[in-house]
Amino acid sequence: MNATITLLPGDGIGPEIVAEARRVLEAVAKRHEHTFTFHEGLIGGCAIDAHETALPEETLGLCLSADAVLLGAVGGPRWSDPKAAVRPEQGLLALRKAMGVFANLRPVQVLDALVDASPLRPERVRGVDILIVRELTGGLYFGQPQGPEVIDGRRAAVDTLRYKEDEIRRVVQLAFDLARTRRKKLTSVDKANVLASSRLWREITHEIAAGYPDVECEDILVDACAMFLINRPADFDVIVTENMFGDILSDEASMITGSLGMLPSASLGLPGMPGLYEPIHGSAPDIAGQGIANPLATLLSSAMLLRSSLGLKKEAAHLEAAVNRVLGRGARTADIARSGEPVIGTRQMGQCVIDALSEV
Ligand code: NAD
């Protein structure tokens, strides 16, 4: 296969981890006889420095014309002045919108080798394998009106939570399709006891559920879900929810694994459109440039890219198996090592995965 992949290293540790992803993807391509062509673009703080915009036109063009996009991270203290006219995160939001990626997929898996990294007890987290599907382009973060206002001479502010039927339908349907490929259980999370938008969400979810009799479907209120993720996380398979609930619950769920540097994500739009793949962590400015960042979340995001955008299932599984093998042998970057355990750096971890790829 010939595929074009646009790399957006971004800021902080972004360039270090994306460099390893590129090396690993090149190794996968060589091993399976594919040709991947890479383009690189600026986004976030580095784009603001070079072009005074967080998403240059050229970058957007490279993303829309690619088969898939792999992003490191954006942001850092240098660009975090709240009064600044342009902020790095605007680049990411604009990119998601322009690519039409309405569903954010975050797998949360506790690997046996890393059970001890969780802040929860091992017996509670062993075997956890959740896929959170978050609606990404609607709801409270995009609804209008939004902004400050003055009411009776006093400061006020408004946000609007609105969902249209189609916005709910496409993401819930995708979640059902994904549940079908897994353990066939779907949990839809809402706040239907209080919010009208949640009642519509629930109504549409039930309509779609009728077409998936093989998938067990349950509704849970968001507050209950926040509790159940801690006291019985292994019970969940696919969770689907709206934008803000998904934002919060997916960060909570990521902590079940205890290791931010391990968690990948994919943002998908309509079939045939490029997907956007990125680790869930930020640009980690506190460790940038030191060569110690964990590249595995970005490598696992690359595996999702192979599977979901390029349809290369075997290659994705090969890469995931290589990561598991490396962890099983005890290779650890500083963020996932227990105290006293030897640690390796970003480049060495990338090399371990490349070596493991060539073993089977
Ligand atoms: P962060 O995720 O960057 O870092 C939190 C902590 O986790 C830090 O101690 C960091 O060193 C560590 N960490 C994160 N990724 C790691 C990795 N791969 N290996 C080892 N350790 C890792 O979150 P933050 O400090 O709150 O944010 C830093 C910057 O990143 C901010 O400017 C924020 O806006 C931005 N950010 C960007 C994204 C994105 O690009 N999608 C997401 C979140 C935060």
Coordinates of C-alpha atoms and ligand atoms in Angstrom, one line a residue:
M1 CA 0.0 0.0 0.0
N2 CA 1.0 3.6 -0.6
A3 CA -0.1 6.0 2.1
T4 CA 0.5 9.6 2.9
I5 CA 0.9 10.5 6.6
T6 CA 1.1 14.0 7.9
L7 CA 3.1 14.5 11.0
L8 CA 2.5 17.4 13.3
P9 CA 5.1 17.3 16.0
G10 CA 3.9 20.5 17.8
D11 CA 5.6 21.8 21.0
G12 CA 7.4 20.5 24.0
I13 CA 8.1 16.8 23.9
G14 CA 6.0 16.6 20.7
P15 CA 9.0 16.5 18.3
E16 CA 10.8 13.8 20.4
I17 CA 7.9 11.4 20.5
V18 CA 6.8 11.9 16.9
A19 CA 10.3 11.3 15.7
E20 CA 10.1 7.8 17.3
A21 CA 6.7 7.2 15.8
R22 CA 8.1 8.0 12.4
R23 CA 11.0 5.6 12.8
V24 CA 8.6 2.9 14.0
L25 CA 6.1 3.5 11.2
E26 CA 9.0 3.3 8.7
A27 CA 10.0 -0.1 10.3
V28 CA 6.4 -1.3 10.0
A29 CA 6.3 -0.2 6.3
K30 CA 9.5 -1.9 5.5
R31 CA 8.6 -5.1 7.3
H32 CA 5.1 -5.4 5.6
E33 CA 6.3 -3.9 2.2
H34 CA 4.2 -0.7 2.2
T35 CA 5.3 2.7 1.2
F36 CA 4.5 5.5 3.6
T37 CA 5.2 9.1 2.5
F38 CA 5.6 11.6 5.4
H39 CA 4.9 15.3 5.4
E40 CA 5.5 17.5 8.4
G41 CA 3.6 20.7 9.4
L42 CA 3.7 23.3 12.1
I43 CA 0.8 23.6 14.6
G44 CA 0.4 25.3 18.0
G45 CA 3.1 27.4 19.6
C46 CA 5.8 26.7 17.0
A47 CA 3.3 27.8 14.3
I48 CA 2.5 31.0 16.2
D49 CA 6.3 31.8 16.4
A50 CA 6.8 31.2 12.7
H51 CA 3.5 32.4 11.2
E52 CA 1.5 34.2 14.0
T53 CA -1.3 31.6 13.6
A54 CA -1.7 28.3 15.5
L55 CA -2.9 26.5 12.3
P56 CA -1.2 27.8 9.1
E57 CA -3.0 27.2 5.8
E58 CA -0.2 25.1 4.6
T59 CA -0.5 22.7 7.6
L60 CA -4.2 22.4 7.1
G61 CA -3.7 21.6 3.4
L62 CA -1.2 18.9 4.3
C63 CA -3.7 17.4 6.8
L64 CA -6.8 17.4 4.5
S65 CA -4.9 15.8 1.7
A66 CA -3.3 13.0 3.8
D67 CA -4.6 9.5 4.5
A68 CA -4.0 10.2 8.2
V69 CA -2.6 12.7 10.6
L70 CA -0.4 12.0 13.6
L71 CA 0.0 14.8 16.2
G72 CA 2.4 15.1 19.1
A73 CA 1.1 17.9 21.4
V74 CA 0.7 21.6 21.5
G75 CA 1.2 24.3 24.1
G76 CA 3.5 25.4 26.8
P77 CA 4.2 28.2 29.2
R78 CA 5.7 30.4 26.5
W79 CA 2.3 30.8 24.8
S80 CA 0.0 30.6 27.9
D81 CA -0.6 34.3 28.5
P82 CA -4.4 34.3 28.8
K83 CA -4.5 37.8 27.2
A84 CA -2.5 36.5 24.1
A85 CA -4.4 37.1 20.8
V86 CA -3.6 33.6 19.5
R87 CA -3.2 30.4 21.7
P88 CA -1.8 27.0 20.7
E89 CA -5.0 25.1 21.6
Q90 CA -6.9 27.2 19.0
G91 CA -4.9 25.4 16.3
L92 CA -6.0 22.0 17.6
L93 CA -9.7 23.0 17.8
A94 CA -9.6 24.5 14.4
L95 CA -7.9 21.4 13.0
R96 CA -10.5 19.0 14.5
K97 CA -13.3 21.2 13.1
A98 CA -11.7 21.5 9.6
M99 CA -11.2 17.7 9.5
G100 CA -14.7 17.0 10.7
V101 CA -13.6 14.5 13.3
F102 CA -16.7 14.2 15.4
A103 CA -15.8 11.1 17.5
N104 CA -12.8 10.8 19.8
L105 CA -11.8 7.3 20.7
R106 CA -9.7 6.6 23.8
P107 CA -8.9 3.0 24.7
V108 CA -8.0 2.5 28.3
Q109 CA -6.3 -0.8 28.8
V110 CA -4.4 -1.9 31.9
L111 CA -1.6 -4.1 30.7
D112 CA -0.6 -6.9 33.0
A113 CA 3.0 -5.6 33.1
L114 CA 1.8 -2.2 34.3
V115 CA -0.9 -3.2 36.9
D116 CA 1.2 -1.8 39.7
A117 CA 1.4 1.7 38.0
S118 CA -2.3 2.2 38.8
P119 CA -3.3 4.2 41.9
L120 CA -6.1 1.6 42.3
R121 CA -5.7 -1.8 43.8
P122 CA -4.4 -4.5 41.4
E123 CA -7.5 -6.7 41.8
R124 CA -9.7 -3.8 40.8
V125 CA -7.8 -2.8 37.6
R126 CA -6.6 -6.2 36.3
G127 CA -8.2 -6.8 32.9
V128 CA -9.6 -3.3 32.4
D129 CA -10.2 -2.8 28.7
I130 CA -12.5 0.2 28.1
L131 CA -13.1 2.2 24.9
I132 CA -14.4 5.7 25.5
V133 CA -16.1 7.3 22.5
R134 CA -16.6 11.0 23.1
E135 CA -18.6 13.3 20.8
L136 CA -16.1 16.0 19.8
T137 CA -17.6 18.7 17.7
G138 CA -20.9 19.6 19.4
G139 CA -22.4 20.4 22.8
L140 CA -21.3 23.0 25.3
Y141 CA -17.9 23.7 23.8
F142 CA -19.4 24.9 20.5
G143 CA -22.9 26.1 21.3
Q144 CA -23.9 29.7 20.7
P145 CA -24.5 32.1 22.4
Q146 CA -21.3 31.8 24.4
G147 CA -19.4 34.5 26.2
P148 CA -19.5 37.2 28.8
E149 CA -22.5 39.5 29.2
V150 CA -23.9 42.0 31.6
I151 CA -27.2 41.4 33.4
D152 CA -28.7 44.2 35.6
G153 CA -25.3 45.9 35.6
R154 CA -23.5 42.8 36.9
R155 CA -21.0 40.5 35.2
A156 CA -22.5 37.3 33.8
A157 CA -21.5 34.7 31.3
V158 CA -23.3 32.2 29.1
D159 CA -22.6 28.8 27.5
T160 CA -25.1 26.9 25.4
L161 CA -25.5 23.1 25.4
R162 CA -27.3 22.1 22.2
Y163 CA -27.3 18.9 20.3
K164 CA -28.9 18.1 17.0
E165 CA -30.3 14.7 16.2
D166 CA -27.7 13.9 13.5
E167 CA -24.8 14.9 15.7
I168 CA -25.9 12.3 18.3
R169 CA -26.9 9.6 15.8
R170 CA -23.5 9.5 14.0
V171 CA -21.4 9.1 17.1
V172 CA -23.7 6.7 18.9
Q173 CA -23.9 4.6 15.8
L174 CA -20.1 4.4 15.5
A175 CA -20.0 3.4 19.2
F176 CA -22.4 0.5 18.5
D177 CA -20.4 -0.6 15.5
L178 CA -17.2 -0.6 17.7
A179 CA -19.0 -2.5 20.5
R180 CA -19.9 -5.2 18.0
T181 CA -16.1 -5.7 17.3
R182 CA -15.4 -6.1 21.0
R183 CA -17.3 -7.5 24.0
K184 CA -20.7 -6.3 22.7
K185 CA -21.6 -4.0 25.6
L186 CA -22.4 -0.3 25.3
T187 CA -22.8 2.2 28.1
S188 CA -24.4 5.5 27.1
V189 CA -23.7 8.2 29.6
D190 CA -25.9 11.2 30.1
K191 CA -27.7 13.5 32.6
A192 CA -31.2 12.8 31.5
N193 CA -32.7 13.5 34.9
V194 CA -31.7 17.2 34.5
L195 CA -30.8 18.1 30.9
A196 CA -33.1 18.2 27.9
S197 CA -30.1 17.6 25.5
S198 CA -29.4 14.4 27.5
R199 CA -33.0 13.2 27.2
L200 CA -32.7 13.6 23.4
W201 CA -29.4 11.7 23.6
R202 CA -31.1 8.9 25.4
E203 CA -34.1 8.8 23.1
I204 CA -31.9 8.5 20.0
T205 CA -29.6 6.0 21.6
H206 CA -32.6 3.7 22.3
E207 CA -33.7 4.1 18.7
I208 CA -30.3 3.0 17.4
A209 CA -30.1 0.2 20.0
A210 CA -33.1 -1.4 18.4
G211 CA -30.9 -2.1 15.3
Y212 CA -28.2 -3.8 17.4
P213 CA -30.0 -6.6 19.3
D214 CA -26.6 -8.4 19.7
V215 CA -25.2 -5.5 21.7
E216 CA -26.2 -5.1 25.4
C217 CA -27.0 -1.4 26.0
E218 CA -27.3 0.5 29.3
D219 CA -27.8 4.1 30.2
I220 CA -25.9 5.5 33.2
L221 CA -26.0 9.0 34.6
V222 CA -22.7 10.8 34.4
D223 CA -22.3 11.2 38.2
A224 CA -22.8 7.5 38.7
C225 CA -20.4 6.7 35.9
A226 CA -17.7 8.8 37.6
M227 CA -18.1 6.5 40.6
F228 CA -18.4 3.2 38.8
L229 CA -15.2 3.9 36.8
I230 CA -13.3 3.8 40.1
N231 CA -15.1 1.0 41.9
R232 CA -15.8 -1.4 39.0
P233 CA -13.8 -0.3 35.9
A234 CA -13.5 -3.8 34.6
D235 CA -17.3 -4.0 34.0
F236 CA -17.2 -1.4 31.1
D237 CA -16.6 -2.2 27.5
V238 CA -17.6 0.7 25.2
I239 CA -18.7 4.0 26.8
V240 CA -20.3 6.7 24.5
T241 CA -21.0 10.2 25.7
E242 CA -21.3 13.8 24.8
N243 CA -18.5 16.3 24.5
M244 CA -18.0 17.7 28.0
F245 CA -18.9 14.5 29.9
G246 CA -16.5 12.7 27.7
D247 CA -13.7 15.2 28.3
I248 CA -13.9 14.7 32.0
L249 CA -14.6 11.0 32.2
S250 CA -11.9 10.1 29.7
D251 CA -9.3 11.9 31.8
E252 CA -10.6 10.1 34.9
A253 CA -10.5 6.8 33.2
S254 CA -7.0 7.4 31.9
M255 CA -5.8 7.6 35.5
I256 CA -7.0 4.0 36.1
T257 CA -3.8 3.1 34.2
G258 CA -1.7 5.5 36.2
S259 CA 0.4 6.3 33.2
L260 CA -0.4 9.3 31.0
G261 CA 2.5 8.4 28.7
M262 CA 0.8 5.2 27.6
L263 CA -2.6 6.3 26.4
P264 CA -3.4 6.8 22.7
S265 CA -6.4 8.4 21.0
A266 CA -8.0 8.6 17.6
S267 CA -10.4 11.2 16.3
L268 CA -12.5 10.0 13.4
G269 CA -14.9 11.7 11.0
L270 CA -16.9 10.4 8.0
P271 CA -15.6 7.3 6.2
G272 CA -12.9 8.2 3.7
M273 CA -11.8 11.3 5.6
P274 CA -8.4 11.3 7.3
G275 CA -8.3 10.5 11.0
L276 CA -6.4 12.5 13.6
Y277 CA -4.3 10.4 16.0
E278 CA -2.5 11.7 19.1
P279 CA -1.4 10.7 22.6
I280 CA -3.8 12.0 25.3
H281 CA -1.0 13.7 27.2
G282 CA 0.1 17.3 26.7
S283 CA 3.4 18.8 25.6
A284 CA 5.1 18.1 29.0
P285 CA 7.2 21.2 29.0
D286 CA 8.8 20.2 32.3
I287 CA 10.7 17.3 30.6
A288 CA 10.9 18.7 27.0
G289 CA 14.3 18.4 25.3
Q290 CA 15.7 15.9 27.9
G291 CA 15.1 12.8 25.8
I292 CA 13.2 11.1 28.6
A293 CA 9.5 11.3 27.5
N294 CA 7.6 8.1 27.0
P295 CA 6.9 7.6 23.3
L296 CA 4.5 4.6 23.8
A297 CA 1.2 6.6 23.7
T298 CA 2.3 8.0 20.4
L299 CA 3.4 4.6 19.1
L300 CA 0.0 3.1 20.2
S301 CA -1.7 6.1 18.5
S302 CA 0.2 5.1 15.4
A303 CA -1.2 1.5 15.7
M304 CA -4.7 3.0 15.8
L305 CA -3.8 5.0 12.7
L306 CA -2.7 1.9 10.9
R307 CA -5.9 0.1 11.8
S308 CA -8.6 2.8 11.4
S309 CA -7.3 5.0 8.6
L310 CA -5.2 2.7 6.6
G311 CA -7.1 -0.5 7.2
L312 CA -3.9 -2.3 8.1
K313 CA -5.2 -4.5 10.9
K314 CA -2.4 -7.1 10.9
E315 CA 0.3 -4.3 11.0
A316 CA -1.5 -2.5 13.9
A317 CA -1.7 -5.8 15.9
H318 CA 2.0 -6.4 15.1
L319 CA 3.0 -3.0 16.5
E320 CA 0.8 -3.4 19.6
A321 CA 2.3 -6.8 20.2
A322 CA 5.8 -5.3 19.9
V323 CA 4.9 -2.7 22.6
N324 CA 3.5 -5.4 24.9
R325 CA 6.6 -7.5 24.4
V326 CA 8.9 -4.6 25.3
L327 CA 7.0 -3.8 28.4
G328 CA 6.8 -7.5 29.3
R329 CA 10.6 -7.6 29.3
G330 CA 10.7 -4.7 31.7
A331 CA 11.7 -1.8 29.5
R332 CA 10.5 1.4 31.3
T333 CA 10.7 5.1 30.7
A334 CA 10.9 7.2 33.9
D335 CA 7.1 7.8 34.1
I336 CA 6.2 4.1 34.3
A337 CA 9.2 2.8 36.3
R338 CA 8.8 1.8 39.9
S339 CA 11.3 3.4 42.3
G340 CA 14.7 1.8 41.9
E341 CA 13.9 0.2 38.5
P342 CA 16.3 1.0 35.7
V343 CA 15.0 3.5 33.1
I344 CA 15.6 4.1 29.4
G345 CA 15.0 7.3 27.3
T346 CA 12.7 8.1 24.4
R347 CA 15.0 7.0 21.7
Q348 CA 15.9 3.8 23.4
M349 CA 12.3 2.9 23.9
G350 CA 11.6 3.6 20.2
Q351 CA 14.5 1.3 19.3
C352 CA 13.3 -1.5 21.6
V353 CA 10.0 -1.5 19.8
I354 CA 11.7 -1.5 16.4
D355 CA 13.8 -4.4 17.5
A356 CA 10.8 -6.3 18.8
L357 CA 9.0 -5.7 15.5
S358 CA 11.7 -7.6 13.7
E359 CA 11.5 -10.6 16.1
V360 CA 8.2 -12.1 14.8
Ligands
NAD1 P1 1.0 17.2 30.3 O1 0.2 16.0 29.9 O2 1.8 17.8 29.3 O3 1.9 16.8 31.6 C1 1.4 16.3 32.8 C2 2.5 15.5 33.5 O4 2.7 14.3 32.9 C3 3.9 16.2 33.5 O5 4.6 16.0 34.7 C4 4.6 15.6 32.3 O6 6.0 15.6 32.4 C5 4.0 14.1 32.4 N1 4.0 13.5 31.0 C6 3.1 13.8 30.1 N2 3.4 13.1 29.0 C7 4.4 12.4 29.3 C8 5.2 11.4 28.5 N3 4.9 11.1 27.2 N4 6.3 10.8 29.1 C9 6.6 11.1 30.4 N5 5.9 12.0 31.1 C10 4.8 12.6 30.6 O7 -0.1 18.2 31.0 P2 0.1 19.7 31.5 O8 1.5 19.8 32.2 O9 -1.1 20.1 32.2 O10 0.2 20.6 30.1 C11 1.4 21.0 29.5 C12 1.0 21.7 28.2 O11 0.4 20.8 27.3 C13 0.0 22.9 28.4 O12 0.3 24.0 27.6 C14 -1.3 22.3 28.0 O13 -2.2 23.2 27.5 C15 -0.9 21.4 26.8 N6 -1.8 20.2 26.5 C16 -1.8 19.9 25.2 C17 -2.6 18.8 24.9 C18 -2.7 18.5 23.4 O14 -1.8 18.9 22.6 N7 -3.6 17.6 23.0 C19 -3.3 18.1 25.8 C20 -3.2 18.4 27.2 C21 -2.4 19.5 27.5

